[in-house]
PDB file of C-alpha atoms in Angstrom:
ATOM      1  CA  UNK A   1       8.317 -60.965 -45.359  1.00 56.00           C
ATOM      2  CA  UNK A   2      11.819 -62.346 -45.011  1.00 63.00           C
ATOM      3  CA  UNK A   3      10.709 -64.815 -42.726  1.00 70.00           C
ATOM      4  CA  UNK A   4       8.110 -66.741 -44.729  1.00 67.00           C
ATOM      5  CA  UNK A   5       7.511 -69.428 -45.215  1.00 70.00           C
ATOM      6  CA  UNK A   6       8.090 -71.027 -41.804  1.00 72.00           C
ATOM      7  CA  UNK A   7       6.868 -74.607 -42.809  1.00 76.00           C
ATOM      8  CA  UNK A   8       9.954 -74.550 -45.364  1.00 82.00           C
ATOM      9  CA  UNK A   9      12.831 -73.408 -43.129  1.00 86.00           C
ATOM     10  CA  UNK A  10      15.595 -75.150 -45.215  1.00 87.00           C
ATOM     11  CA  UNK A  11      14.059 -73.395 -48.584  1.00 88.00           C
ATOM     12  CA  UNK A  12      14.133 -70.140 -46.598  1.00 88.00           C
ATOM     13  CA  UNK A  13      17.598 -70.379 -45.149  1.00 89.00           C
ATOM     14  CA  UNK A  14      19.176 -71.449 -48.740  1.00 90.00           C
ATOM     15  CA  UNK A  15      16.790 -67.824 -50.266  1.00 88.00           C
ATOM     16  CA  UNK A  16      19.396 -65.866 -47.625  1.00 91.00           C
ATOM     17  CA  UNK A  17      22.282 -67.696 -48.406  1.00 91.00           C
ATOM     18  CA  UNK A  18      22.589 -70.362 -45.888  1.00 92.00           C
ATOM     19  CA  UNK A  19      21.319 -70.801 -42.156  1.00 92.00           C
ATOM     20  CA  UNK A  20      23.884 -68.544 -40.829  1.00 94.00           C
ATOM     21  CA  UNK A  21      22.534 -65.692 -43.044  1.00 93.00           C
ATOM     22  CA  UNK A  22      18.976 -66.263 -42.198  1.00 92.00           C
ATOM     23  CA  UNK A  23      19.858 -66.138 -38.179  1.00 94.00           C
ATOM     24  CA  UNK A  24      21.748 -62.771 -39.023  1.00 94.00           C
ATOM     25  CA  UNK A  25      18.695 -61.274 -40.499  1.00 92.00           C
ATOM     26  CA  UNK A  26      16.550 -62.537 -37.565  1.00 93.00           C
ATOM     27  CA  UNK A  27      19.205 -60.750 -35.393  1.00 95.00           C
ATOM     28  CA  UNK A  28      19.135 -57.609 -37.324  1.00 93.00           C
ATOM     29  CA  UNK A  29      15.221 -57.314 -37.083  1.00 90.00           C
ATOM     30  CA  UNK A  30      15.395 -57.630 -32.951  1.00 91.00           C
ATOM     31  CA  UNK A  31      18.610 -55.005 -32.853  1.00 91.00           C
ATOM     32  CA  UNK A  32      17.342 -52.545 -35.339  1.00 86.00           C
ATOM     33  CA  UNK A  33      16.159 -49.345 -33.777  1.00 80.00           C
ATOM     34  CA  UNK A  34      12.275 -49.097 -33.032  1.00 72.00           C
ATOM     35  CA  UNK A  35      11.643 -46.497 -35.757  1.00 75.00           C
ATOM     36  CA  UNK A  36       8.741 -46.613 -37.969  1.00 74.00           C
ATOM     37  CA  UNK A  37       6.778 -44.419 -40.664  1.00 77.00           C
ATOM     38  CA  UNK A  38       3.128 -44.046 -40.795  1.00 78.00           C
ATOM     39  CA  UNK A  39       3.078 -44.978 -44.442  1.00 79.00           C
ATOM     40  CA  UNK A  40      -0.128 -45.457 -46.205  1.00 79.00           C
ATOM     41  CA  UNK A  41      -1.980 -44.973 -42.669  1.00 78.00           C
ATOM     42  CA  UNK A  42      -1.408 -41.459 -42.690  1.00 82.00           C
ATOM     43  CA  UNK A  43      -0.938 -41.210 -39.254  1.00 76.00           C
ATOM     44  CA  UNK A  44       0.851 -43.203 -36.071  1.00 72.00           C
ATOM     45  CA  UNK A  45      -1.593 -46.366 -35.056  1.00 69.00           C
ATOM     46  CA  UNK A  46      -1.510 -48.078 -31.608  1.00 66.00           C
ATOM     47  CA  UNK A  47       0.377 -51.039 -33.303  1.00 72.00           C
ATOM     48  CA  UNK A  48       3.588 -49.059 -34.057  1.00 67.00           C
ATOM     49  CA  UNK A  49       3.826 -47.071 -30.745  1.00 70.00           C
ATOM     50  CA  UNK A  50       3.674 -50.479 -29.077  1.00 70.00           C
ATOM     51  CA  UNK A  51       6.208 -52.031 -31.135  1.00 67.00           C
ATOM     52  CA  UNK A  52       8.620 -49.035 -30.412  1.00 66.00           C
ATOM     53  CA  UNK A  53       7.655 -49.009 -26.218  1.00 67.00           C
ATOM     54  CA  UNK A  54       8.449 -53.181 -26.423  1.00 70.00           C
ATOM     55  CA  UNK A  55      12.142 -52.185 -27.232  1.00 65.00           C
ATOM     56  CA  UNK A  56      12.635 -55.027 -29.299  1.00 82.00           C
ATOM     57  CA  UNK A  57      13.490 -53.285 -32.442  1.00 81.00           C
ATOM     58  CA  UNK A  58      11.340 -54.339 -35.212  1.00 82.00           C
ATOM     59  CA  UNK A  59       9.698 -57.253 -33.657  1.00 84.00           C
ATOM     60  CA  UNK A  60       6.196 -56.299 -32.948  1.00 82.00           C
ATOM     61  CA  UNK A  61       4.743 -58.791 -30.618  1.00 83.00           C
ATOM     62  CA  UNK A  62       1.497 -56.770 -30.661  1.00 80.00           C
ATOM     63  CA  UNK A  63       1.118 -57.987 -34.589  1.00 78.00           C
ATOM     64  CA  UNK A  64       0.283 -61.852 -34.746  1.00 80.00           C
ATOM     65  CA  UNK A  65       2.179 -62.217 -38.020  1.00 82.00           C
ATOM     66  CA  UNK A  66       5.084 -61.806 -35.997  1.00 85.00           C
ATOM     67  CA  UNK A  67       4.630 -64.741 -33.341  1.00 88.00           C
ATOM     68  CA  UNK A  68       6.826 -67.103 -35.193  1.00 91.00           C
ATOM     69  CA  UNK A  69       9.849 -65.231 -35.677  1.00 93.00           C
ATOM     70  CA  UNK A  70      11.587 -65.627 -32.664  1.00 95.00           C
ATOM     71  CA  UNK A  71      11.322 -69.235 -32.761  1.00 96.00           C
ATOM     72  CA  UNK A  72      12.858 -69.601 -36.124  1.00 95.00           C
ATOM     73  CA  UNK A  73      16.445 -68.767 -34.290  1.00 96.00           C
ATOM     74  CA  UNK A  74      16.283 -72.544 -32.936  1.00 96.00           C
ATOM     75  CA  UNK A  75      15.507 -73.962 -36.179  1.00 95.00           C
ATOM     76  CA  UNK A  76      18.815 -72.279 -37.310  1.00 95.00           C
ATOM     77  CA  UNK A  77      20.982 -73.724 -34.950  1.00 95.00           C
ATOM     78  CA  UNK A  78      20.456 -70.818 -32.439  1.00 97.00           C
ATOM     79  CA  UNK A  79      18.318 -72.217 -29.601  1.00 97.00           C
ATOM     80  CA  UNK A  80      19.294 -70.312 -26.578  1.00 98.00           C
ATOM     81  CA  UNK A  81      18.362 -67.300 -28.440  1.00 97.00           C
ATOM     82  CA  UNK A  82      14.894 -68.496 -28.950  1.00 98.00           C
ATOM     83  CA  UNK A  83      15.008 -69.220 -25.327  1.00 98.00           C
ATOM     84  CA  UNK A  84      16.165 -65.973 -24.015  1.00 97.00           C
ATOM     85  CA  UNK A  85      13.938 -63.989 -26.438  1.00 96.00           C
ATOM     86  CA  UNK A  86      10.852 -66.015 -25.899  1.00 97.00           C
ATOM     87  CA  UNK A  87      11.281 -65.691 -22.219  1.00 97.00           C
ATOM     88  CA  UNK A  88      11.643 -61.838 -22.651  1.00 94.00           C
ATOM     89  CA  UNK A  89       8.398 -61.652 -24.505  1.00 94.00           C
ATOM     90  CA  UNK A  90       6.631 -63.432 -21.732  1.00 94.00           C
ATOM     91  CA  UNK A  91       8.072 -61.646 -18.757  1.00 92.00           C
ATOM     92  CA  UNK A  92       7.329 -58.276 -20.109  1.00 87.00           C
ATOM     93  CA  UNK A  93       4.285 -58.678 -23.038  1.00 85.00           C
ATOM     94  CA  UNK A  94       1.944 -60.492 -20.482  1.00 85.00           C
ATOM     95  CA  UNK A  95       0.984 -59.834 -17.275  1.00 83.00           C
ATOM     96  CA  UNK A  96      -1.987 -60.397 -15.015  1.00 81.00           C
ATOM     97  CA  UNK A  97      -4.158 -57.916 -16.494  1.00 79.00           C
ATOM     98  CA  UNK A  98      -2.824 -57.293 -19.581  1.00 75.00           C
ATOM     99  CA  UNK A  99      -0.899 -58.492 -22.676  1.00 74.00           C
ATOM    100  CA  UNK A 100       0.813 -56.798 -25.557  1.00 73.00           C
ATOM    101  CA  UNK A 101      -1.400 -55.788 -28.620  1.00 71.00           C
ATOM    102  CA  UNK A 102      -4.738 -57.233 -29.962  1.00 69.00           C
ATOM    103  CA  UNK A 103      -6.462 -60.676 -28.912  1.00 71.00           C
ATOM    104  CA  UNK A 104      -7.587 -61.499 -32.287  1.00 69.00           C
ATOM    105  CA  UNK A 105      -9.636 -64.898 -31.815  1.00 72.00           C
ATOM    106  CA  UNK A 106      -7.286 -65.856 -28.995  1.00 76.00           C
ATOM    107  CA  UNK A 107      -4.363 -66.132 -30.903  1.00 80.00           C
ATOM    108  CA  UNK A 108      -2.069 -63.906 -28.302  1.00 84.00           C
ATOM    109  CA  UNK A 109      -3.163 -66.016 -25.590  1.00 89.00           C
ATOM    110  CA  UNK A 110      -2.827 -69.092 -27.348  1.00 91.00           C
ATOM    111  CA  UNK A 111       0.964 -67.798 -28.091  1.00 92.00           C
ATOM    112  CA  UNK A 112       1.598 -67.436 -24.214  1.00 94.00           C
ATOM    113  CA  UNK A 113      -0.158 -70.850 -23.365  1.00 96.00           C
ATOM    114  CA  UNK A 114       2.593 -72.417 -25.610  1.00 97.00           C
ATOM    115  CA  UNK A 115       5.408 -70.923 -24.905  1.00 98.00           C
ATOM    116  CA  UNK A 116       4.847 -71.134 -21.415  1.00 98.00           C
ATOM    117  CA  UNK A 117       4.691 -75.050 -21.794  1.00 98.00           C
ATOM    118  CA  UNK A 118       8.123 -74.521 -23.909  1.00 98.00           C
ATOM    119  CA  UNK A 119       6.546 -75.530 -27.077  1.00 98.00           C
ATOM    120  CA  UNK A 120       5.337 -73.496 -30.334  1.00 96.00           C
ATOM    121  CA  UNK A 121       3.787 -74.508 -33.606  1.00 93.00           C
ATOM    122  CA  UNK A 122       5.720 -72.249 -35.782  1.00 89.00           C
ATOM    123  CA  UNK A 123       4.524 -73.852 -39.039  1.00 87.00           C
ATOM    124  CA  UNK A 124       0.871 -74.577 -37.978  1.00 85.00           C
ATOM    125  CA  UNK A 125      -0.419 -77.465 -40.130  1.00 86.00           C
ATOM    126  CA  UNK A 126       2.727 -79.527 -39.706  1.00 90.00           C
ATOM    127  CA  UNK A 127       3.356 -82.095 -36.691  1.00 93.00           C
ATOM    128  CA  UNK A 128       6.358 -79.853 -35.514  1.00 95.00           C
ATOM    129  CA  UNK A 129       6.544 -78.111 -32.142  1.00 97.00           C
ATOM    130  CA  UNK A 130       9.658 -75.779 -31.832  1.00 97.00           C
ATOM    131  CA  UNK A 131      10.937 -76.077 -28.317  1.00 98.00           C
ATOM    132  CA  UNK A 132      11.731 -73.486 -26.135  1.00 98.00           C
ATOM    133  CA  UNK A 133      11.987 -72.576 -22.560  1.00 98.00           C
ATOM    134  CA  UNK A 134       9.150 -73.835 -20.074  1.00 98.00           C
ATOM    135  CA  UNK A 135       8.153 -71.109 -17.220  1.00 98.00           C
ATOM    136  CA  UNK A 136       6.601 -73.885 -15.153  1.00 98.00           C
ATOM    137  CA  UNK A 137       8.474 -76.860 -13.441  1.00 97.00           C
ATOM    138  CA  UNK A 138       5.828 -79.099 -13.867  1.00 98.00           C
ATOM    139  CA  UNK A 139       2.493 -79.147 -15.963  1.00 98.00           C
ATOM    140  CA  UNK A 140      -0.185 -81.997 -16.765  1.00 98.00           C
ATOM    141  CA  UNK A 141      -1.661 -81.979 -19.917  1.00 98.00           C
ATOM    142  CA  UNK A 142      -4.743 -83.900 -20.175  1.00 97.00           C
ATOM    143  CA  UNK A 143      -4.797 -85.913 -23.481  1.00 95.00           C
ATOM    144  CA  UNK A 144      -8.777 -87.017 -24.230  1.00 93.00           C
ATOM    145  CA  UNK A 145      -9.427 -90.362 -25.286  1.00 93.00           C
ATOM    146  CA  UNK A 146      -9.580 -91.054 -29.120  1.00 87.00           C
ATOM    147  CA  UNK A 147     -12.591 -93.262 -30.400  1.00 83.00           C
ATOM    148  CA  UNK A 148     -10.870 -93.554 -33.697  1.00 76.00           C
ATOM    149  CA  UNK A 149      -9.300 -91.133 -36.499  1.00 73.00           C
ATOM    150  CA  UNK A 150      -5.718 -92.039 -37.812  1.00 72.00           C
ATOM    151  CA  UNK A 151      -4.543 -93.110 -34.421  1.00 68.00           C
ATOM    152  CA  UNK A 152      -7.127 -95.572 -33.913  1.00 75.00           C
ATOM    153  CA  UNK A 153      -8.666 -95.899 -30.665  1.00 83.00           C
ATOM    154  CA  UNK A 154      -6.730 -94.993 -27.274  1.00 87.00           C
ATOM    155  CA  UNK A 155      -7.749 -94.347 -23.880  1.00 92.00           C
ATOM    156  CA  UNK A 156      -7.150 -91.217 -21.983  1.00 94.00           C
ATOM    157  CA  UNK A 157      -3.487 -90.133 -21.525  1.00 95.00           C
ATOM    158  CA  UNK A 158      -1.599 -87.575 -19.688  1.00 97.00           C
ATOM    159  CA  UNK A 159       1.630 -85.178 -20.900  1.00 98.00           C
ATOM    160  CA  UNK A 160       3.663 -84.163 -17.954  1.00 98.00           C
ATOM    161  CA  UNK A 161       6.153 -81.309 -19.222  1.00 98.00           C
ATOM    162  CA  UNK A 162       8.794 -81.027 -16.502  1.00 98.00           C
ATOM    163  CA  UNK A 163      11.438 -78.084 -15.948  1.00 98.00           C
ATOM    164  CA  UNK A 164      12.485 -78.547 -12.450  1.00 96.00           C
ATOM    165  CA  UNK A 165      15.289 -75.886 -12.910  1.00 96.00           C
ATOM    166  CA  UNK A 166      13.448 -73.417 -14.635  1.00 97.00           C
ATOM    167  CA  UNK A 167      13.274 -69.874 -12.986  1.00 96.00           C
ATOM    168  CA  UNK A 168      13.204 -66.253 -14.107  1.00 93.00           C
ATOM    169  CA  UNK A 169      17.059 -66.236 -13.916  1.00 93.00           C
ATOM    170  CA  UNK A 170      17.612 -69.516 -15.564  1.00 96.00           C
ATOM    171  CA  UNK A 171      15.756 -69.813 -19.000  1.00 97.00           C
ATOM    172  CA  UNK A 172      18.572 -71.851 -21.136  1.00 98.00           C
ATOM    173  CA  UNK A 173      18.069 -75.551 -21.532  1.00 98.00           C
ATOM    174  CA  UNK A 174      20.782 -77.946 -21.572  1.00 97.00           C
ATOM    175  CA  UNK A 175      18.589 -81.225 -23.119  1.00 97.00           C
ATOM    176  CA  UNK A 176      15.244 -82.379 -23.454  1.00 98.00           C
ATOM    177  CA  UNK A 177      14.068 -86.043 -23.468  1.00 98.00           C
ATOM    178  CA  UNK A 178      10.497 -87.561 -23.978  1.00 98.00           C
ATOM    179  CA  UNK A 179      10.127 -90.605 -21.940  1.00 98.00           C
ATOM    180  CA  UNK A 180      13.675 -90.979 -21.241  1.00 97.00           C
ATOM    181  CA  UNK A 181      14.768 -90.726 -24.820  1.00 97.00           C
ATOM    182  CA  UNK A 182      16.882 -87.919 -25.798  1.00 97.00           C
ATOM    183  CA  UNK A 183      15.437 -85.363 -28.486  1.00 98.00           C
ATOM    184  CA  UNK A 184      18.760 -84.054 -30.224  1.00 94.00           C
ATOM    185  CA  UNK A 185      17.074 -81.550 -32.583  1.00 95.00           C
ATOM    186  CA  UNK A 186      14.740 -78.420 -32.119  1.00 97.00           C
ATOM    187  CA  UNK A 187      11.751 -79.929 -32.843  1.00 97.00           C
ATOM    188  CA  UNK A 188       9.315 -82.459 -30.946  1.00 98.00           C
ATOM    189  CA  UNK A 189       6.370 -84.118 -33.457  1.00 97.00           C
ATOM    190  CA  UNK A 190       2.963 -83.932 -32.060  1.00 95.00           C
ATOM    191  CA  UNK A 191       2.290 -87.888 -32.675  1.00 93.00           C
ATOM    192  CA  UNK A 192       4.920 -88.474 -29.855  1.00 96.00           C
ATOM    193  CA  UNK A 193       3.468 -86.183 -27.709  1.00 97.00           C
ATOM    194  CA  UNK A 194       0.352 -87.608 -28.176  1.00 94.00           C
ATOM    195  CA  UNK A 195       1.270 -90.564 -26.702  1.00 94.00           C
ATOM    196  CA  UNK A 196       1.419 -88.892 -23.317  1.00 97.00           C
ATOM    197  CA  UNK A 197       4.296 -89.607 -20.766  1.00 98.00           C
ATOM    198  CA  UNK A 198       7.014 -86.961 -19.605  1.00 98.00           C
ATOM    199  CA  UNK A 199       8.388 -84.337 -21.648  1.00 98.00           C
ATOM    200  CA  UNK A 200      11.598 -83.379 -19.738  1.00 98.00           C
ATOM    201  CA  UNK A 201      13.490 -80.142 -19.870  1.00 98.00           C
ATOM    202  CA  UNK A 202      17.197 -80.174 -18.253  1.00 98.00           C
ATOM    203  CA  UNK A 203      17.800 -76.683 -17.888  1.00 97.00           C
ATOM    204  CA  UNK A 204      21.323 -75.381 -17.470  1.00 94.00           C
ATOM    205  CA  UNK A 205      23.165 -76.254 -14.176  1.00 84.00           C
ATOM    206  CA  UNK A 206      20.606 -78.492 -13.645  1.00 82.00           C
ATOM    207  CA  UNK A 207      21.521 -82.488 -12.765  1.00 75.00           C
ATOM    208  CA  UNK A 208      20.804 -84.569 -15.981  1.00 68.00           C
TER     209      UNK A 208
END
């Protein structure tokens, strides 16, 4: 449970002695051998075998409580580690007719959809999406009209997520902007995305 709570990342880092130490703990997780003990189960269960087969140490993508872990790297100053490892999960844990683990009310599929867009809500209930590495060059997200609520009445909008230079061999992001305004940190707010426009990921080697 060393990676909880993700909604208080500064406190979590301080409990580990700082952001660098928390990053080291996360690296230890994905670099450790994929060994396991049945423990109280009394026998090997499929989640244990799937974790070992996935070959990412003690990271078990088939078990939903792990799904925020790789995004924490970006929050402690290692965005490229998040980009590399998340793309590895997308490439190896999902296919046209399979995914690693249980679906559990759509959570496994939802992780893929968000990660493929280059976004993830590491701390549900907050406004923050951690940014990763989109797999699509251009995606249009339709935002329906609002009739009221905290933002007032708004017409239908469209969010375009653009990553022209993305590919299976080019996964690293050199910069992100929203409607031409650079985003300097690892997160973008939902309220900003809800305005619509263009969220642009500039991939390494791509002209800005």
